[in-house]
Tab-separated table of C-alpha atoms in Angstrom:
chain	number	residue	atom	x	y	z
A	1	MET	CA	137.965	123.697	136.256
A	2	THR	CA	141.073	122.470	134.376
A	3	GLY	CA	141.526	122.115	130.812
A	4	THR	CA	141.306	118.172	131.239
A	5	ALA	CA	138.207	118.360	133.278
A	6	GLY	CA	136.621	120.841	131.068
A	7	ALA	CA	136.935	118.606	128.199
A	8	VAL	CA	135.500	115.603	129.850
A	9	GLN	CA	132.685	117.670	130.777
A	10	ALA	CA	131.960	118.978	127.211
A	11	ARG	CA	132.101	115.425	125.894
A	12	ALA	CA	129.745	114.234	128.352
A	13	ASP	CA	127.592	117.253	127.597
A	14	SER	CA	127.778	116.455	123.677
A	15	VAL	CA	126.736	112.754	124.637
A	16	ARG	CA	123.647	113.977	126.567
A	17	ASN	CA	122.661	116.325	123.877
A	18	ARG	CA	123.019	113.763	121.014
A	19	ARG	CA	120.880	111.325	123.375
A	20	LEU	CA	118.104	114.227	123.972
A	21	LEU	CA	117.985	114.982	120.546
A	22	LEU	CA	117.583	111.486	119.125
A	23	ARG	CA	114.786	110.759	121.811
A	24	ALA	CA	113.190	114.155	120.829
A	25	ALA	CA	113.309	113.554	117.226
A	26	THR	CA	112.199	109.814	117.371
A	27	GLU	CA	109.065	110.941	119.340
A	28	ALA	CA	108.277	113.728	117.121
A	29	PHE	CA	108.999	111.857	113.814
A	30	ALA	CA	106.914	108.915	115.129
A	31	GLU	CA	104.110	111.200	116.249
A	32	CYS	CA	103.995	113.613	113.181
A	33	GLY	CA	106.149	112.311	110.346
A	34	VAL	CA	109.151	113.783	108.985
A	35	ASP	CA	108.119	117.181	108.113
A	36	VAL	CA	108.525	118.379	111.942
A	37	PRO	CA	110.738	121.400	111.769
A	38	MET	CA	114.304	121.224	113.322
A	39	HIS	CA	113.640	124.084	115.656
A	40	THR	CA	110.493	121.971	117.046
A	41	ILE	CA	113.034	119.084	117.951
A	42	ALA	CA	115.481	121.479	119.474
A	43	GLN	CA	112.578	122.782	121.845
A	44	ARG	CA	111.421	119.358	122.857
A	45	ALA	CA	114.842	118.375	123.397
A	46	GLY	CA	115.617	121.470	125.259
A	47	VAL	CA	118.748	122.457	123.561
A	48	ALA	CA	119.483	125.395	121.192
A	49	LYS	CA	118.789	124.864	117.463
A	50	GLY	CA	122.353	125.297	116.666
A	51	THR	CA	123.160	122.092	118.754
A	52	VAL	CA	120.909	120.222	116.440
A	53	PHE	CA	123.016	121.209	113.417
A	54	ARG	CA	126.415	120.506	115.226
A	55	HIS	CA	125.392	116.901	115.900
A	56	PHE	CA	123.130	116.418	112.584
A	57	PRO	CA	124.071	118.998	109.745
A	58	THR	CA	120.814	117.731	107.835
A	59	LYS	CA	117.568	116.308	108.613
A	60	ASP	CA	118.622	113.200	106.614
A	61	ASP	CA	121.705	112.571	109.005
A	62	LEU	CA	119.211	112.797	111.941
A	63	LEU	CA	116.779	110.459	110.260
A	64	ALA	CA	119.763	108.312	109.410
A	65	ALA	CA	120.780	107.948	112.977
A	66	ILE	CA	117.045	107.234	114.075
A	67	MET	CA	116.713	104.325	111.268
A	68	MET	CA	120.029	102.962	112.869
A	69	GLN	CA	118.253	102.518	115.951
A	70	LEU	CA	115.381	100.784	114.516
A	71	LEU	CA	117.605	98.548	112.717
A	72	ASP	CA	119.720	97.842	115.734
A	73	ARG	CA	116.433	96.900	117.576
A	74	LEU	CA	115.126	94.564	114.847
A	75	LEU	CA	118.782	93.176	114.713
A	76	GLY	CA	118.766	92.405	118.346
A	77	THR	CA	115.554	90.966	118.199
A	78	ALA	CA	116.559	88.388	115.283
A	79	VAL	CA	119.643	87.511	117.100
A	80	ARG	CA	117.691	86.756	120.164
A	81	LEU	CA	115.405	84.702	118.489
A	82	LEU	CA	118.049	82.447	116.983
A	83	ARG	CA	118.322	80.645	120.195
A	84	ALA	CA	114.349	79.520	120.231
A	85	ASP	CA	113.516	75.886	119.782
A	86	ASP	CA	110.652	76.583	117.552
A	87	ALA	CA	112.071	78.022	114.400
A	88	GLY	CA	108.736	78.773	112.747
A	89	GLY	CA	107.319	80.460	115.956
A	90	ALA	CA	110.480	82.479	116.356
A	91	LEU	CA	110.294	83.821	112.587
A	92	LYS	CA	106.737	84.771	113.077
A	93	GLU	CA	107.826	86.525	116.525
A	94	PHE	CA	110.282	88.384	114.571
A	95	MET	CA	107.829	89.397	111.909
A	96	ALA	CA	105.468	90.538	114.526
A	97	HIS	CA	107.796	92.699	116.568
A	98	GLY	CA	109.158	94.236	113.589
A	99	ILE	CA	105.651	95.229	112.289
A	100	GLY	CA	104.484	96.290	115.500
A	101	LEU	CA	107.615	99.050	115.610
A	102	LEU	CA	106.675	99.904	112.200
A	103	ALA	CA	103.170	100.490	112.814
A	104	ALA	CA	103.841	102.705	115.897
A	105	ASP	CA	105.942	105.041	113.893
A	106	ARG	CA	104.511	107.563	111.277
A	107	ALA	CA	107.721	108.509	110.076
A	108	PHE	CA	108.730	104.961	108.629
A	109	CYS	CA	106.847	105.647	105.364
A	110	ASP	CA	108.362	108.958	104.768
A	111	VAL	CA	111.841	108.023	105.276
A	112	ILE	CA	111.371	105.209	102.367
A	113	GLY	CA	113.514	106.444	99.418
A	114	ARG	CA	115.099	109.486	101.203
A	115	PRO	CA	118.859	110.074	101.192
A	116	SER	CA	118.981	108.941	104.613
A	117	LEU	CA	118.597	105.332	103.593
A	118	GLN	CA	121.919	105.802	101.290
A	119	HIS	CA	124.100	106.362	104.344
A	120	ALA	CA	126.965	103.691	104.479
A	121	ASP	CA	126.017	102.774	108.240
A	122	VAL	CA	122.298	102.158	107.328
A	123	ARG	CA	123.302	100.171	104.394
A	124	GLU	CA	125.585	98.134	106.545
A	125	ALA	CA	122.976	97.867	109.215
A	126	ILE	CA	120.181	96.619	106.632
A	127	ASP	CA	122.789	94.095	105.236
A	128	ARG	CA	123.361	92.761	108.950
A	129	LEU	CA	119.744	92.635	109.520
A	130	CYS	CA	119.184	90.587	106.392
A	131	ASP	CA	121.905	88.323	107.400
A	132	ALA	CA	120.454	87.554	110.740
A	133	VAL	CA	116.968	87.244	109.095
A	134	GLU	CA	118.247	84.695	106.682
A	135	ASP	CA	119.559	82.765	109.513
A	136	LEU	CA	116.237	82.723	111.357
A	137	THR	CA	114.636	81.752	107.965
A	138	ALA	CA	116.978	78.891	107.310
A	139	ARG	CA	116.208	77.564	110.672
A	140	ALA	CA	112.463	77.617	109.838
A	141	ARG	CA	113.133	76.071	106.270
A	142	ALA	CA	115.034	73.194	107.916
A	143	GLN	CA	112.323	72.300	110.438
A	144	GLY	CA	109.906	72.450	107.814
A	145	ALA	CA	107.942	75.315	109.011
A	146	VAL	CA	108.083	77.621	106.124
A	147	ARG	CA	108.356	76.734	102.324
A	148	GLY	CA	111.809	75.981	100.905
A	149	ASP	CA	111.909	78.903	98.510
A	150	ILE	CA	111.464	81.631	101.168
A	151	THR	CA	114.464	83.762	101.868
A	152	GLY	CA	115.430	86.264	104.912
A	153	THR	CA	115.153	89.063	102.054
A	154	ASP	CA	111.564	88.177	101.474
A	155	ILE	CA	110.797	88.325	105.311
A	156	VAL	CA	112.305	91.718	105.701
A	157	LEU	CA	110.524	92.922	102.694
A	158	LEU	CA	107.227	91.624	104.021
A	159	LEU	CA	107.608	93.615	107.222
A	160	GLY	CA	107.058	96.750	105.106
A	161	GLY	CA	104.422	95.074	103.048
A	162	VAL	CA	102.215	94.042	105.935
A	163	HIS	CA	102.506	97.463	107.544
A	164	GLN	CA	101.785	99.185	104.420
A	165	THR	CA	98.625	96.928	104.011
A	166	ALA	CA	97.349	97.841	107.515
A	167	GLN	CA	98.535	101.565	107.419
A	168	PRO	CA	95.102	103.176	106.383
A	169	LEU	CA	93.434	101.292	109.449
A	170	LEU	CA	96.023	102.156	112.059
A	171	ASP	CA	94.766	105.242	113.427
A	172	ARG	CA	91.563	103.848	114.641
A	173	GLU	CA	92.626	100.096	114.757
A	174	PRO	CA	96.318	100.125	115.948
A	175	ARG	CA	96.579	96.408	115.883
A	176	ALA	CA	94.951	95.790	112.650
A	177	TRP	CA	98.336	94.599	111.226
A	178	GLU	CA	97.859	91.238	113.284
A	179	ARG	CA	95.147	90.199	110.995
A	180	PHE	CA	97.384	90.822	107.794
A	181	LEU	CA	100.689	89.295	109.546
A	182	GLU	CA	98.480	86.044	109.641
A	183	ILE	CA	97.298	86.107	106.277
A	184	ALA	CA	100.928	86.634	105.081
A	185	PHE	CA	102.427	84.073	107.411
A	186	ASP	CA	99.797	81.495	106.352
A	187	GLY	CA	101.279	81.849	102.786
A	188	LEU	CA	104.795	81.244	104.249
A	189	ARG	CA	103.971	77.772	105.789
A	190	ALA	CA	105.205	74.633	104.039
A	191	ARG	CA	102.753	72.786	102.002
A	192	ASP	CA	102.364	71.381	98.568
A	193	ARG	CA	102.500	74.568	96.290
A	194	ALA	CA	103.656	75.735	93.003
A	195	ALA	CA	106.973	77.560	92.801
A	196	LEU	CA	107.158	81.330	93.242
A	197	PRO	CA	107.012	82.991	89.908
A	198	HIS	CA	109.899	85.271	90.494
A	199	PRO	CA	113.561	84.587	91.816
A	200	PRO	CA	114.126	85.885	95.326
A	201	PRO	CA	116.044	89.360	95.525
A	202	ALA	CA	119.852	88.581	96.093
A	203	ARG	CA	120.326	91.485	98.472
A	204	LEU	CA	118.063	94.163	99.775
A	205	ARG	CA	118.735	97.710	98.119
A	206	MET	CA	116.798	100.801	98.790
A	207	ALA	CA	115.919	102.899	95.802
A	208	ASP	CA	118.342	105.944	95.494
A	209	PRO	CA	116.461	109.386	95.624
A	210	SER	CA	118.017	110.108	92.185
A	211	GLY	CA	116.131	107.547	90.561
A	212	VAL	CA	119.034	105.236	89.929
A	213	PRO	CA	118.997	101.857	91.548
A	214	ALA	CA	121.289	101.400	94.442
A	215	GLY	CA	124.318	99.510	93.016
A	216	ALA	CA	123.783	100.737	89.400
A	217	LYS	CA	125.928	104.076	89.563
A	218	THR	CA	129.432	103.921	88.255
């Protein structure tokens, strides 16, 4: 094998191993949470433990890559639904899709507040998601489907809120979140209501594990 051919094969092997690792880790974390050892992930992927650390030096690097996959799926759904005629129905469908993804993944709650959410790529992906969901929400506001003081960031935060509400039931009732989504969405609908008692968040920022709010460091 020539040097060029060997380099091409090595790159192909590296891409394949990364894909196998991400798939194995996603499945393991979703089933068991983030305490699954790295060597277990290597075994599930069929690669050596050292291969894991060549691609992901720390578990938080691996979790960040998995979070990027989740955020990309949510963003793709939001962008697709921007073409829907029924903006209110599209917004609710987005919420159902997002909460369904979270309900199927035990690792999600474990990841909140971890350093993996402080990766620059993850923060940028969260910003892109919030922008797309704001567009979805603005269309729903314009059609009178939701109240005028609801923002896209409210919607993104409600995904986790509805999931957390249903979480104690999900082991035995995996679709229990649908009840709480209906309750939450009923509160979003445009009706004669008092103004919300607190201004909306300007931007979604996850808490830094150090205890210092993101954006507060100098």
